Structure formats: C-alpha cells, structure tokens
GROMACS .gro file of C-alpha atoms in nm:
model
  234
    1MET     CA    1   6.891   7.519   8.894
    2ILE     CA    2   6.929   7.840   9.105
    3GLU     CA    3   6.849   8.047   8.814
    4GLU     CA    4   6.478   7.961   8.838
    5TYR     CA    5   6.471   8.158   9.175
    6LYS     CA    6   6.424   8.544   9.161
    7ASP     CA    7   6.682   8.629   9.428
    8TYR     CA    8   6.988   8.421   9.458
    9CYS     CA    9   7.377   8.492   9.541
   10VAL     CA   10   7.709   8.256   9.455
   11LEU     CA   11   7.990   8.400   9.658
   12LYS     CA   12   8.331   8.267   9.634
   13ALA     CA   13   8.616   8.235   9.932
   14CYS     CA   14   8.916   8.110  10.008
   15ASN     CA   15   9.048   7.926  10.312
   16LEU     CA   16   8.734   7.962  10.510
   17SER     CA   17   8.748   7.737  10.866
   18ALA     CA   18   8.561   7.456  10.918
   19LYS     CA   19   8.368   7.720  11.187
   20GLN     CA   20   8.290   7.941  10.903
   21ILE     CA   21   8.151   7.677  10.695
   22SER     CA   22   7.919   7.589  11.008
   23GLU     CA   23   7.810   7.876  11.093
   24ILE     CA   24   7.720   7.960  10.755
   25ASN     CA   25   7.517   7.657  10.666
   26SER     CA   26   7.349   7.727  11.008
   27LEU     CA   27   7.202   8.040  10.851
   28SER     CA   28   6.936   7.831  10.630
   29LYS     CA   29   6.589   7.889  10.755
   30LYS     CA   30   6.234   7.861  10.632
   31GLY     CA   31   6.234   8.059  10.273
   32ILE     CA   32   6.628   8.113  10.255
   33PHE     CA   33   6.828   7.804  10.143
   34ILE     CA   34   7.220   7.830  10.230
   35GLN     CA   35   7.464   7.562  10.109
   36ALA     CA   36   7.839   7.638  10.197
   37SER     CA   37   8.113   7.402  10.047
   38GLN     CA   38   8.482   7.388  10.010
   39ASP     CA   39   8.719   7.183   9.805
   40ASN     CA   40   9.096   7.252   9.883
   41LEU     CA   41   8.999   7.574  10.060
   42ASP     CA   42   8.808   7.706   9.719
   43ALA     CA   43   8.473   7.759   9.892
   44THR     CA   44   8.134   7.822   9.697
   45VAL     CA   45   7.838   7.984   9.891
   46VAL     CA   46   7.538   7.978   9.727
   47VAL     CA   47   7.221   8.190   9.928
   48ILE     CA   48   6.866   8.146   9.766
   49ASN     CA   49   6.553   8.322   9.859
   50LYS     CA   50   6.248   8.096   9.828
   51SER     CA   51   6.028   8.333  10.011
   52GLU     CA   52   5.870   8.673   9.929
   53SER     CA   53   6.077   8.858  10.143
   54GLU     CA   54   6.366   9.076   9.993
   55VAL     CA   55   6.471   9.223  10.342
   56ASP     CA   56   6.508   8.888  10.482
   57PHE     CA   57   6.743   8.792  10.194
   58GLN     CA   58   6.961   9.082  10.242
   59GLU     CA   59   6.994   9.055  10.554
   60THR     CA   60   7.075   8.695  10.562
   61LEU     CA   61   7.289   8.751  10.299
   62ASN     CA   62   7.484   9.028  10.511
   63LYS     CA   63   7.547   8.798  10.794
   64VAL     CA   64   7.716   8.533  10.536
   65LYS     CA   65   7.930   8.802  10.427
   66GLY     CA   66   8.025   8.901  10.765
   67ILE     CA   67   8.113   8.529  10.879
   68ALA     CA   68   8.318   8.489  10.548
   69ASP     CA   69   8.509   8.869  10.627
   70GLY     CA   70   8.805   8.904  10.420
   71ALA     CA   71   8.781   8.537  10.249
   72ILE     CA   72   8.498   8.631   9.990
   73TYR     CA   73   8.692   8.722   9.636
   74ALA     CA   74   8.382   8.724   9.397
   75ASP     CA   75   7.990   8.766   9.426
   76TYR     CA   76   7.935   8.532   9.110
   77ASP     CA   77   8.060   8.205   9.017
   78THR     CA   78   8.384   8.232   8.860
   79SER     CA   79   8.725   8.095   9.024
   80LEU     CA   80   9.054   8.217   9.159
   81GLU     CA   81   9.237   8.188   8.853
   82GLU     CA   82   8.982   8.343   8.612
   83CYS     CA   83   9.005   8.661   8.866
   84VAL     CA   84   9.368   8.645   8.852
   85VAL     CA   85   9.372   8.688   8.495
   86LYS     CA   86   9.126   8.938   8.472
   87GLN     CA   87   9.219   9.158   8.742
   88ALA     CA   88   9.606   9.126   8.605
   89THR     CA   89   9.501   9.230   8.251
   90ALA     CA   90   9.298   9.517   8.346
   91LYS     CA   91   9.613   9.658   8.541
   92ASN     CA   92   9.870   9.570   8.291
   93LEU     CA   93  10.068   9.390   8.549
   94LYS     CA   94  10.340   9.075   8.459
   95VAL     CA   95  10.369   8.794   8.715
   96ALA     CA   96  10.637   8.559   8.762
   97VAL     CA   97  10.593   8.235   8.966
   98ALA     CA   98  10.859   8.018   9.173
   99GLU     CA   99  10.730   7.676   9.270
  100SER     CA  100  10.861   7.425   9.510
  101LEU     CA  101  10.587   7.192   9.640
  102THR     CA  102  10.318   7.300   9.417
  103GLY     CA  103  10.535   7.192   9.126
  104GLY     CA  104  10.411   7.392   8.854
  105MET     CA  105  10.035   7.404   8.960
  106VAL     CA  106   9.993   7.766   9.023
  107CYS     CA  107  10.151   7.852   8.681
  108ALA     CA  108   9.926   7.524   8.553
  109SER     CA  109   9.597   7.696   8.692
  110ILE     CA  110   9.642   8.053   8.542
  111VAL     CA  111   9.760   7.909   8.192
  112ASN     CA  112   9.412   7.730   8.180
  113ILE     CA  113   9.231   8.064   8.141
  114SER     CA  114   9.231   8.259   7.806
  115GLY     CA  115   9.395   8.550   7.826
  116ALA     CA  116   9.692   8.406   8.055
  117SER     CA  117   9.983   8.537   7.822
  118ASN     CA  118   9.883   8.889   7.925
  119VAL     CA  119   9.974   8.834   8.258
  120LEU     CA  120  10.211   8.528   8.340
  121TYR     CA  121  10.591   8.621   8.231
  122GLU     CA  122  10.740   8.316   8.375
  123GLY     CA  123  10.760   8.012   8.593
  124PHE     CA  124  11.037   7.820   8.780
  125VAL     CA  125  10.983   7.469   8.966
  126THR     CA  126  11.295   7.530   9.211
  127TYR     CA  127  11.237   7.184   9.382
  128ALA     CA  128  11.558   7.117   9.494
  129SER     CA  129  11.743   7.370   9.740
  130SER     CA  130  12.050   7.396   9.476
  131SER     CA  131  11.779   7.505   9.235
  132LYS     CA  132  11.663   7.763   9.466
  133VAL     CA  133  12.003   7.901   9.497
  134ARG     CA  134  12.111   7.865   9.128
  135ARG     CA  135  11.808   7.965   8.975
  136LEU     CA  136  11.672   8.251   9.194
  137HIS     CA  137  11.979   8.293   9.420
  138VAL     CA  138  11.838   8.200   9.747
  139LYS     CA  139  12.136   8.214   9.978
  140SER     CA  140  12.269   7.893  10.076
  141THR     CA  141  12.349   8.031  10.384
  142THR     CA  142  11.991   8.101  10.443
  143ILE     CA  143  11.858   7.762  10.336
  144ASP     CA  144  12.175   7.621  10.595
  145SER     CA  145  12.008   7.838  10.879
  146PHE     CA  146  11.633   7.844  10.813
  147GLY     CA  147  11.563   7.553  10.588
  148ALA     CA  148  11.413   7.538  10.253
  149VAL     CA  149  11.077   7.546  10.387
  150SER     CA  150  11.068   7.839  10.596
  151SER     CA  151  10.961   8.221  10.536
  152GLU     CA  152  11.290   8.376  10.513
  153THR     CA  153  11.356   8.129  10.228
  154CYS     CA  154  11.014   8.207  10.049
  155GLN     CA  155  11.086   8.561  10.080
  156GLU     CA  156  11.446   8.529   9.869
  157MET     CA  157  11.201   8.313   9.635
  158VAL     CA  158  11.028   8.637   9.584
  159GLN     CA  159  11.346   8.869   9.533
  160GLY     CA  160  11.476   8.624   9.324
  161LEU     CA  161  11.210   8.680   9.082
  162LEU     CA  162  11.178   9.040   9.099
  163ALA     CA  163  11.518   9.085   8.994
  164ASN     CA  164  11.364   9.053   8.650
  165LYS     CA  165  11.235   9.416   8.612
  166GLU     CA  166  11.014   9.302   8.342
  167ILE     CA  167  10.768   9.216   8.591
  168GLN     CA  168  10.596   9.348   8.845
  169ILE     CA  169  10.455   9.099   9.083
  170GLY     CA  170  10.640   8.747   9.215
  171VAL     CA  171  10.506   8.453   9.351
  172ALA     CA  172  10.664   8.164   9.589
  173THR     CA  173  10.584   7.872   9.756
  174THR     CA  174  10.755   7.590   9.950
  175GLY     CA  175  10.676   7.345  10.217
  176CYS     CA  176  10.625   7.003  10.267
  177ALA     CA  177  10.318   6.815  10.141
  178GLY     CA  178  10.408   6.487  10.298
  179PRO     CA  179  10.331   6.203  10.336
  180ASN     CA  180  10.614   6.211  10.602
  181LYS     CA  181  10.823   6.497  10.709
  182ASP     CA  182  11.090   6.625  10.526
  183GLU     CA  183  11.478   6.559  10.585
  184ALA     CA  184  11.492   6.845  10.802
  185GLY     CA  185  11.202   6.741  11.005
  186VAL     CA  186  10.917   7.012  10.895
  187ASP     CA  187  10.582   6.872  10.946
  188VAL     CA  188  10.359   6.755  10.673
  189GLY     CA  189  10.132   7.047  10.584
  190THR     CA  190  10.375   7.342  10.686
  191VAL     CA  191  10.368   7.589  10.402
  192PHE     CA  192  10.510   7.924  10.287
  193VAL     CA  193  10.347   8.138  10.048
  194GLY     CA  194  10.500   8.516   9.908
  195VAL     CA  195  10.387   8.766   9.729
  196GLY     CA  196  10.545   9.061   9.646
  197SER     CA  197  10.659   9.351   9.434
  198GLN     CA  198  10.958   9.614   9.420
  199ASP     CA  199  10.783   9.784   9.722
  200LYS     CA  200  10.718   9.477   9.948
  201ILE     CA  201  10.705   9.138   9.993
  202ASP     CA  202  10.409   8.959  10.204
  203VAL     CA  203  10.526   8.604  10.343
  204GLN     CA  204  10.250   8.377  10.526
  205GLN     CA  205  10.284   8.024  10.681
  206TYR     CA  206  10.008   7.820  10.660
  207LYS     CA  207   9.907   7.464  10.811
  208LEU     CA  208   9.741   7.238  10.624
  209ASP     CA  209   9.551   6.939  10.619
  210GLY     CA  210   9.481   6.639  10.375
  211ASN     CA  211   9.682   6.433  10.184
  212ARG     CA  212   9.968   6.512   9.946
  213GLU     CA  213   9.750   6.608   9.656
  214ALA     CA  214   9.520   6.788   9.864
  215ILE     CA  215   9.789   7.008  10.042
  216ARG     CA  216   9.984   7.073   9.702
  217LYS     CA  217   9.599   7.212   9.579
  218SER     CA  218   9.496   7.379   9.844
  219THR     CA  219   9.854   7.536   9.884
  220THR     CA  220   9.780   7.642   9.511
  221ASN     CA  221   9.463   7.803   9.597
  222ILE     CA  222   9.618   8.026   9.872
  223ALA     CA  223   9.874   8.166   9.661
  224LEU     CA  224   9.627   8.256   9.400
  225PHE     CA  225   9.426   8.411   9.654
  226MET     CA  226   9.688   8.597   9.794
  227LEU     CA  227   9.816   8.727   9.420
  228LEU     CA  228   9.449   8.820   9.342
  229ASN     CA  229   9.438   9.053   9.664
  230PHE     CA  230   9.782   9.186   9.613
  231VAL     CA  231   9.672   9.273   9.218
  232LYS     CA  232   9.366   9.446   9.400
  233ASN     CA  233   9.580   9.673   9.591
  234TYR     CA  234   9.847   9.702   9.380
   0.00000   0.00000   0.00000
C-alpha cells in the first residue's frame, strides 16, 4: 500500500508514448520508486519516496511531469470520466456525443459516474454513413468526397450535435477498428475524434495499435481526454 509512505504521488495521464513510459520508469533509483503503466492509453504513474530526501523526491517528480508534458490530467488517482463529470458540472456545461466506431462507449463511460445527468444531454450511435447523414446532417457529398472516416466527416458530426442549442459541447468519433480495412480502404487504427462548441471545433487524427476492442477503448479514452481539456479551457 503506497499510503504507508510519507511522500508519494499518483499522476494520471492519457496517450503517453512508449518512449515516454520508458523514460519515466528509468527515473527510478535508490530511494525513489516509479512505476508507469498504461491501459488503452489511460496511464497511471506512481512515484514513491522511500528515502528521507524531500528535495530529491520533488526533483524527480518534476522530471516525471516534464516528460509527460501536456498528457497529465490529474495529480491523484481518478479516471477520465470522473474528471469530465466533475469539471463539466462545475461549469454547468451540457455535452452531446456522436459515436461511430466506439458504439456508445464514450456515453457509457460518462454514465458510469454519479452525477452524469448534470453533464450528458444525449448520445447518438451513428454507425452507418446514412445514419450520419440522417441524424447529424452530415452532407452526403462530404462522405462521398472524403469518406466516413475523415476529418471532414468528424467535424460535420460535431456540427450536427451543436445544432441543438441546449448543449454547449459536442464530441464525435469515427474510425476503423478492424480487424480489416473498411470498405473505403482505410487502414485499421485510423481514428478521428472531434470536440467543439459554437465558437470552435477541434478534430484530431490518431493511428492506434491493438485489436478491435483495444482500438475502441483507446479511442474512447482519447475522446474523454479531449473533452476534458476542452471543458477546462471553456
């Protein structure tokens, strides 16, 4: 139990690279124990001071934070969905979600947290291209020109959510989870996640590894991480 130590810190981060995980773990030394691990891009970093040196502990902790720059979302043991519900509730923000490859996993993650009703307004699983057109008003010409798995389609999915003025933030996911390329020839693990408001929409592309389940779970965590950062800066 880490609680038995006087000085320890648990950091939560998202989407650390294998190199970052390795660099963080390499900081372990006599008196300072570090363990960084990642499950579907949701990382937990434990730093324990087994020595008497507070200065050495803080210096090492600062090095860890420097390596994980921009990826850390909490300095205590929590989850992405817990942070999303907490932060969005504090700012009185309503969120809507449109999911393709994640098939409802983003919404389900949020609903797992008590107080989700303060945040989540609605969710759509628009798996088929025609559903994206009918339910979210994605232009059929956009899908024809760029494909269902594209930055352009993801952006229009977010825009479709934001047509409802009762919400402040829209989140969308689209991608190819495998095990084979999709009918348009999109590579497995190609994913687009979009988060936006009436003022701006941010769409990011990712190339994810793993099997179908891992890609879907990793996409869910990326969507929650992007949503959390968007809420923090709202």
